[in-house]
């Protein structure tokens, strides 16, 4: 028999928060000071408690870890791509956690040149991430960036690829990407605000001149926008972008004249979103101009870029969302979404061809891959499904034939795609709207309500969760779990309106859609309340917090990863990273209407004295997107008020941030812990 282990109890120090003549008392506000030794002591106590409570699953965790790791090819290599005379690829070596970036000149038979061995670079750090790599136009240098804290504040440096020397230039606190002008000595990069971590300034750096001499070329003063810089595929333009949730703006500069002045492409207009791609003497624009809710494609001459000059290439369609384009010399490729499904549409510039690549499934993901060469006779694209491992495919425009360049290998000898079944079903939400659910499970299981089912969703920012393959997930499927993705409002699975009706003052549709999907899965006997589990991370963690406040009785267990649960307090604090840029998503609580609505669903503010499901909550001490104290406070308040004896566990990675551990296999340990938590609740230990 297991001993009764006492859970940590956070001290209560009432803190008054007041706005709009409303007072909230936050007893755990003090946990937001990571420099306070008492805070660290409490977090360590939570970790110790979780470890003790899961001690009996350690053998299972180890089994799961080895099983998941064993499916991954350790000595793996990416499909090479050619750029400016060199073939670039990434490879992994057996027994090593991090990638090695290499290139070969002209042919794949040429000697390998190691650009970066991240295993060597990471050896002195608990966390390591190599950010963007940007090769100079003359191929002699690489600008690269490193984050060793996991707050996504990258340091940019330059490596001489001929001598191996890393120059003394060291640019701190950037977004991680740097862009070369065509003179091979000027770099543009985005700087972050030290407090809010919003990327707010673009600087110009001259090689070997010292960063103190860097020139500020743009300052994004609107706190709801962030800024970034990149180079057009044509290599002709340096482009500065500014983006908020609902508006965007671009500035362009000839890459041959880095000391020139940037020109505004089309000045920002409220609710005008657009993106640009350059080819030949024209720009191609994806935008929602002229009420194009699902976006349309336009074209304009590079000398006349204002909106009044834009000419439609692909007009707006009510039932098709335009997501992305890729331009080639003879063809235009459009990534579209219709009825939730990805399409790759190919149109020849001469007007003779217009067709879609066929995908015979309703539970797949297809996307445009890396295509840096305008002259290429191939489209490189990616494909996978809930039962098909990821493939990199080259499609020949002329022969109309596809060649699989690489399919993800699932090692271990047990996986066969024909042993699994996937399908899409539709649940009816309480307002009559049909919500799609993608399902995958092992063939032959009885759909009698006795199956454990893990229901996943995100549902925010218009981010679509496509049905994709996971070799890790097999550890659940092979033990009888069904896996379900609920394509709820707040994403863009069914077009832009699907997003618009799941944000701001309609945000609760996201939560009720998820709950109604759960009820449908139970009613159709895919599972039952005793065997239903839910999982969400970040904004999906907010989803978890909301649904268990609304319908805790539906779920036996919850996984909440880096959950955004203290919505009101966070959105009222504009010193917290990324807060002001979120107003278009959640609303600005300084306005009473949004404050009241937000408060009505904020998980932390709505914890009550009632029974809650078993829960495992995870976070990272250095998280820059959802601060660690949100889940810490939430767990403390749940411990205080919940009336059940179900498990409530908090695991804090003291070394990492929003993305979790950095090593290739290290992150599997947290997944193994999460899966062991679920399997333990089901009484499955092998």
PDB file of N, CA and C in Angstrom, residues 297-353:
ATOM      1  N   UNK A 297      -5.243  36.398 -53.437  1.00  0.00           N
ATOM      2  CA  UNK A 297      -3.901  36.654 -53.948  1.00  0.00           C
ATOM      3  C   UNK A 297      -3.953  37.771 -54.980  1.00  0.00           C
ATOM      4  N   UNK A 298      -3.091  38.766 -54.776  1.00  0.00           N
ATOM      5  CA  UNK A 298      -3.013  39.895 -55.695  1.00  0.00           C
ATOM      6  C   UNK A 298      -1.579  40.067 -56.167  1.00  0.00           C
ATOM      7  N   UNK A 299      -1.403  40.959 -57.143  1.00  0.00           N
ATOM      8  CA  UNK A 299      -0.088  41.218 -57.730  1.00  0.00           C
ATOM      9  C   UNK A 299       0.049  42.711 -57.989  1.00  0.00           C
ATOM     10  N   UNK A 300       1.275  43.217 -57.843  1.00  0.00           N
ATOM     11  CA  UNK A 300       1.524  44.613 -58.171  1.00  0.00           C
ATOM     12  C   UNK A 300       2.972  44.787 -58.607  1.00  0.00           C
ATOM     13  N   UNK A 301       3.225  45.808 -59.401  1.00  0.00           N
ATOM     14  CA  UNK A 301       4.591  46.104 -59.825  1.00  0.00           C
ATOM     15  C   UNK A 301       5.413  46.577 -58.633  1.00  0.00           C
ATOM     16  N   UNK A 302       6.696  46.186 -58.606  1.00  0.00           N
ATOM     17  CA  UNK A 302       7.542  46.528 -57.463  1.00  0.00           C
ATOM     18  C   UNK A 302       7.734  48.029 -57.288  1.00  0.00           C
ATOM     19  N   UNK A 303       7.419  48.820 -58.299  1.00  0.00           N
ATOM     20  CA  UNK A 303       7.560  50.283 -58.199  1.00  0.00           C
ATOM     21  C   UNK A 303       6.291  50.956 -57.692  1.00  0.00           C
ATOM     22  N   UNK A 304       5.179  50.203 -57.667  1.00  0.00           N
ATOM     23  CA  UNK A 304       3.902  50.777 -57.238  1.00  0.00           C
ATOM     24  C   UNK A 304       3.231  49.785 -56.304  1.00  0.00           C
ATOM     25  N   UNK A 305       3.549  49.880 -55.011  1.00  0.00           N
ATOM     26  CA  UNK A 305       3.173  48.804 -54.086  1.00  0.00           C
ATOM     27  C   UNK A 305       1.948  49.102 -53.221  1.00  0.00           C
ATOM     28  N   UNK A 306       1.431  50.316 -53.243  1.00  0.00           N
ATOM     29  CA  UNK A 306       0.287  50.653 -52.394  1.00  0.00           C
ATOM     30  C   UNK A 306      -0.939  49.830 -52.794  1.00  0.00           C
ATOM     31  N   UNK A 307      -1.842  49.660 -51.870  1.00  0.00           N
ATOM     32  CA  UNK A 307      -3.012  48.806 -52.062  1.00  0.00           C
ATOM     33  C   UNK A 307      -3.820  49.187 -53.301  1.00  0.00           C
ATOM     34  N   UNK A 308      -3.868  50.456 -53.636  1.00  0.00           N
ATOM     35  CA  UNK A 308      -4.685  50.878 -54.779  1.00  0.00           C
ATOM     36  C   UNK A 308      -4.189  50.298 -56.105  1.00  0.00           C
ATOM     37  N   UNK A 309      -2.947  49.809 -56.120  1.00  0.00           N
ATOM     38  CA  UNK A 309      -2.390  49.230 -57.343  1.00  0.00           C
ATOM     39  C   UNK A 309      -2.533  47.707 -57.406  1.00  0.00           C
ATOM     40  N   UNK A 310      -2.990  47.082 -56.341  1.00  0.00           N
ATOM     41  CA  UNK A 310      -3.048  45.626 -56.300  1.00  0.00           C
ATOM     42  C   UNK A 310      -4.115  45.103 -57.271  1.00  0.00           C
ATOM     43  N   UNK A 311      -3.718  44.090 -58.053  1.00  0.00           N
ATOM     44  CA  UNK A 311      -4.636  43.467 -59.002  1.00  0.00           C
ATOM     45  C   UNK A 311      -4.836  41.998 -58.616  1.00  0.00           C
ATOM     46  N   UNK A 312      -6.086  41.564 -58.606  1.00  0.00           N
ATOM     47  CA  UNK A 312      -6.375  40.192 -58.178  1.00  0.00           C
ATOM     48  C   UNK A 312      -5.790  39.156 -59.142  1.00  0.00           C
ATOM     49  N   UNK A 313      -5.134  38.163 -58.560  1.00  0.00           N
ATOM     50  CA  UNK A 313      -4.686  36.986 -59.304  1.00  0.00           C
ATOM     51  C   UNK A 313      -5.625  35.820 -59.003  1.00  0.00           C
ATOM     52  N   UNK A 314      -5.914  35.628 -57.715  1.00  0.00           N
ATOM     53  CA  UNK A 314      -6.911  34.652 -57.270  1.00  0.00           C
ATOM     54  C   UNK A 314      -7.914  35.386 -56.392  1.00  0.00           C
ATOM     55  N   UNK A 315      -9.118  35.634 -56.887  1.00  0.00           N
ATOM     56  CA  UNK A 315     -10.108  36.365 -56.089  1.00  0.00           C
ATOM     57  C   UNK A 315     -10.509  35.587 -54.835  1.00  0.00           C
ATOM     58  N   UNK A 316     -11.157  36.281 -53.943  1.00  0.00           N
ATOM     59  CA  UNK A 316     -11.621  35.685 -52.691  1.00  0.00           C
ATOM     60  C   UNK A 316     -12.702  34.639 -52.964  1.00  0.00           C
ATOM     61  N   UNK A 317     -12.642  33.545 -52.174  1.00  0.00           N
ATOM     62  CA  UNK A 317     -13.690  32.523 -52.223  1.00  0.00           C
ATOM     63  C   UNK A 317     -14.185  32.269 -50.809  1.00  0.00           C
ATOM     64  N   UNK A 318     -15.480  32.167 -50.670  1.00  0.00           N
ATOM     65  CA  UNK A 318     -16.102  32.036 -49.349  1.00  0.00           C
ATOM     66  C   UNK A 318     -15.735  30.729 -48.663  1.00  0.00           C
ATOM     67  N   UNK A 319     -15.464  29.684 -49.448  1.00  0.00           N
ATOM     68  CA  UNK A 319     -15.272  28.348 -48.866  1.00  0.00           C
ATOM     69  C   UNK A 319     -13.833  27.857 -48.943  1.00  0.00           C
ATOM     70  N   UNK A 320     -12.905  28.710 -49.370  1.00  0.00           N
ATOM     71  CA  UNK A 320     -11.506  28.292 -49.491  1.00  0.00           C
ATOM     72  C   UNK A 320     -10.599  29.322 -48.821  1.00  0.00           C
ATOM     73  N   UNK A 321      -9.775  28.850 -47.884  1.00  0.00           N
ATOM     74  CA  UNK A 321      -8.828  29.714 -47.187  1.00  0.00           C
ATOM     75  C   UNK A 321      -7.471  29.631 -47.876  1.00  0.00           C
ATOM     76  N   UNK A 322      -6.904  30.771 -48.269  1.00  0.00           N
ATOM     77  CA  UNK A 322      -5.562  30.820 -48.844  1.00  0.00           C
ATOM     78  C   UNK A 322      -4.562  30.950 -47.698  1.00  0.00           C
ATOM     79  N   UNK A 323      -3.655  29.971 -47.561  1.00  0.00           N
ATOM     80  CA  UNK A 323      -2.730  29.957 -46.437  1.00  0.00           C
ATOM     81  C   UNK A 323      -1.310  30.362 -46.819  1.00  0.00           C
ATOM     82  N   UNK A 324      -0.862  29.978 -48.015  1.00  0.00           N
ATOM     83  CA  UNK A 324       0.541  30.215 -48.365  1.00  0.00           C
ATOM     84  C   UNK A 324       0.704  30.065 -49.872  1.00  0.00           C
ATOM     85  N   UNK A 325       1.791  30.625 -50.398  1.00  0.00           N
ATOM     86  CA  UNK A 325       2.115  30.423 -51.812  1.00  0.00           C
ATOM     87  C   UNK A 325       3.604  30.129 -51.962  1.00  0.00           C
ATOM     88  N   UNK A 326       3.962  29.530 -53.088  1.00  0.00           N
ATOM     89  CA  UNK A 326       5.359  29.365 -53.472  1.00  0.00           C
ATOM     90  C   UNK A 326       5.458  29.677 -54.960  1.00  0.00           C
ATOM     91  N   UNK A 327       6.397  30.536 -55.315  1.00  0.00           N
ATOM     92  CA  UNK A 327       6.533  30.980 -56.697  1.00  0.00           C
ATOM     93  C   UNK A 327       7.729  30.300 -57.359  1.00  0.00           C
ATOM     94  N   UNK A 328       7.485  29.768 -58.566  1.00  0.00           N
ATOM     95  CA  UNK A 328       8.542  29.205 -59.403  1.00  0.00           C
ATOM     96  C   UNK A 328       8.541  29.943 -60.740  1.00  0.00           C
ATOM     97  N   UNK A 329       9.557  29.688 -61.546  1.00  0.00           N
ATOM     98  CA  UNK A 329       9.685  30.362 -62.837  1.00  0.00           C
ATOM     99  C   UNK A 329       8.456  30.126 -63.719  1.00  0.00           C
ATOM    100  N   UNK A 330       7.966  28.895 -63.736  1.00  0.00           N
ATOM    101  CA  UNK A 330       6.854  28.550 -64.631  1.00  0.00           C
ATOM    102  C   UNK A 330       5.541  28.262 -63.913  1.00  0.00           C
ATOM    103  N   UNK A 331       5.596  28.177 -62.577  1.00  0.00           N
ATOM    104  CA  UNK A 331       4.396  27.757 -61.851  1.00  0.00           C
ATOM    105  C   UNK A 331       4.194  28.564 -60.566  1.00  0.00           C
ATOM    106  N   UNK A 332       2.932  28.660 -60.201  1.00  0.00           N
ATOM    107  CA  UNK A 332       2.535  29.192 -58.905  1.00  0.00           C
ATOM    108  C   UNK A 332       1.888  28.051 -58.126  1.00  0.00           C
ATOM    109  N   UNK A 333       2.327  27.863 -56.867  1.00  0.00           N
ATOM    110  CA  UNK A 333       1.736  26.826 -56.013  1.00  0.00           C
ATOM    111  C   UNK A 333       1.042  27.513 -54.842  1.00  0.00           C
ATOM    112  N   UNK A 334      -0.199  27.117 -54.597  1.00  0.00           N
ATOM    113  CA  UNK A 334      -0.976  27.726 -53.508  1.00  0.00           C
ATOM    114  C   UNK A 334      -1.348  26.648 -52.504  1.00  0.00           C
ATOM    115  N   UNK A 335      -1.064  26.907 -51.232  1.00  0.00           N
ATOM    116  CA  UNK A 335      -1.522  26.030 -50.155  1.00  0.00           C
ATOM    117  C   UNK A 335      -2.876  26.560 -49.703  1.00  0.00           C
ATOM    118  N   UNK A 336      -3.936  25.821 -50.025  1.00  0.00           N
ATOM    119  CA  UNK A 336      -5.298  26.229 -49.695  1.00  0.00           C
ATOM    120  C   UNK A 336      -5.894  25.271 -48.668  1.00  0.00           C
ATOM    121  N   UNK A 337      -6.984  25.690 -48.073  1.00  0.00           N
ATOM    122  CA  UNK A 337      -7.708  24.818 -47.143  1.00  0.00           C
ATOM    123  C   UNK A 337      -9.194  24.907 -47.478  1.00  0.00           C
ATOM    124  N   UNK A 338      -9.784  23.733 -47.750  1.00  0.00           N
ATOM    125  CA  UNK A 338     -11.201  23.672 -48.079  1.00  0.00           C
ATOM    126  C   UNK A 338     -11.855  22.573 -47.256  1.00  0.00           C
ATOM    127  N   UNK A 339     -12.924  22.920 -46.549  1.00  0.00           N
ATOM    128  CA  UNK A 339     -13.610  21.969 -45.665  1.00  0.00           C
ATOM    129  C   UNK A 339     -12.631  21.339 -44.669  1.00  0.00           C
ATOM    130  N   UNK A 340     -11.653  22.122 -44.238  1.00  0.00           N
ATOM    131  CA  UNK A 340     -10.690  21.671 -43.246  1.00  0.00           C
ATOM    132  C   UNK A 340      -9.476  20.956 -43.807  1.00  0.00           C
ATOM    133  N   UNK A 341      -9.483  20.629 -45.104  1.00  0.00           N
ATOM    134  CA  UNK A 341      -8.426  19.804 -45.679  1.00  0.00           C
ATOM    135  C   UNK A 341      -7.440  20.645 -46.498  1.00  0.00           C
ATOM    136  N   UNK A 342      -6.135  20.321 -46.345  1.00  0.00           N
ATOM    137  CA  UNK A 342      -5.081  20.999 -47.103  1.00  0.00           C
ATOM    138  C   UNK A 342      -5.138  20.610 -48.574  1.00  0.00           C
ATOM    139  N   UNK A 343      -4.986  21.602 -49.435  1.00  0.00           N
ATOM    140  CA  UNK A 343      -4.812  21.343 -50.862  1.00  0.00           C
ATOM    141  C   UNK A 343      -3.548  22.035 -51.336  1.00  0.00           C
ATOM    142  N   UNK A 344      -2.810  21.384 -52.222  1.00  0.00           N
ATOM    143  CA  UNK A 344      -1.705  22.026 -52.928  1.00  0.00           C
ATOM    144  C   UNK A 344      -2.162  22.212 -54.369  1.00  0.00           C
ATOM    145  N   UNK A 345      -2.427  23.463 -54.711  1.00  0.00           N
ATOM    146  CA  UNK A 345      -2.956  23.798 -56.045  1.00  0.00           C
ATOM    147  C   UNK A 345      -1.828  24.337 -56.912  1.00  0.00           C
ATOM    148  N   UNK A 346      -1.719  23.826 -58.129  1.00  0.00           N
ATOM    149  CA  UNK A 346      -0.627  24.189 -59.034  1.00  0.00           C
ATOM    150  C   UNK A 346      -1.205  24.878 -60.266  1.00  0.00           C
ATOM    151  N   UNK A 347      -0.710  26.083 -60.533  1.00  0.00           N
ATOM    152  CA  UNK A 347      -1.178  26.865 -61.678  1.00  0.00           C
ATOM    153  C   UNK A 347       0.035  27.272 -62.507  1.00  0.00           C
ATOM    154  N   UNK A 348      -0.009  26.985 -63.812  1.00  0.00           N
ATOM    155  CA  UNK A 348       1.085  27.428 -64.683  1.00  0.00           C
ATOM    156  C   UNK A 348       0.871  28.896 -65.045  1.00  0.00           C
ATOM    157  N   UNK A 349       1.963  29.627 -65.153  1.00  0.00           N
ATOM    158  CA  UNK A 349       1.856  31.053 -65.475  1.00  0.00           C
ATOM    159  C   UNK A 349       1.266  31.269 -66.867  1.00  0.00           C
ATOM    160  N   UNK A 350       1.425  30.279 -67.757  1.00  0.00           N
ATOM    161  CA  UNK A 350       0.873  30.454 -69.109  1.00  0.00           C
ATOM    162  C   UNK A 350      -0.627  30.186 -69.177  1.00  0.00           C
ATOM    163  N   UNK A 351      -1.201  29.797 -68.039  1.00  0.00           N
ATOM    164  CA  UNK A 351      -2.652  29.620 -67.974  1.00  0.00           C
ATOM    165  C   UNK A 351      -3.162  28.277 -68.463  1.00  0.00           C
ATOM    166  N   UNK A 352      -2.270  27.391 -68.879  1.00  0.00           N
ATOM    167  CA  UNK A 352      -2.704  26.102 -69.436  1.00  0.00           C
ATOM    168  C   UNK A 352      -3.025  25.051 -68.377  1.00  0.00           C
ATOM    169  N   UNK A 353      -2.508  25.215 -67.175  1.00  0.00           N
ATOM    170  CA  UNK A 353      -2.685  24.181 -66.152  1.00  0.00           C
ATOM    171  C   UNK A 353      -3.187  24.796 -64.842  1.00  0.00           C
TER     172      UNK A 353
END
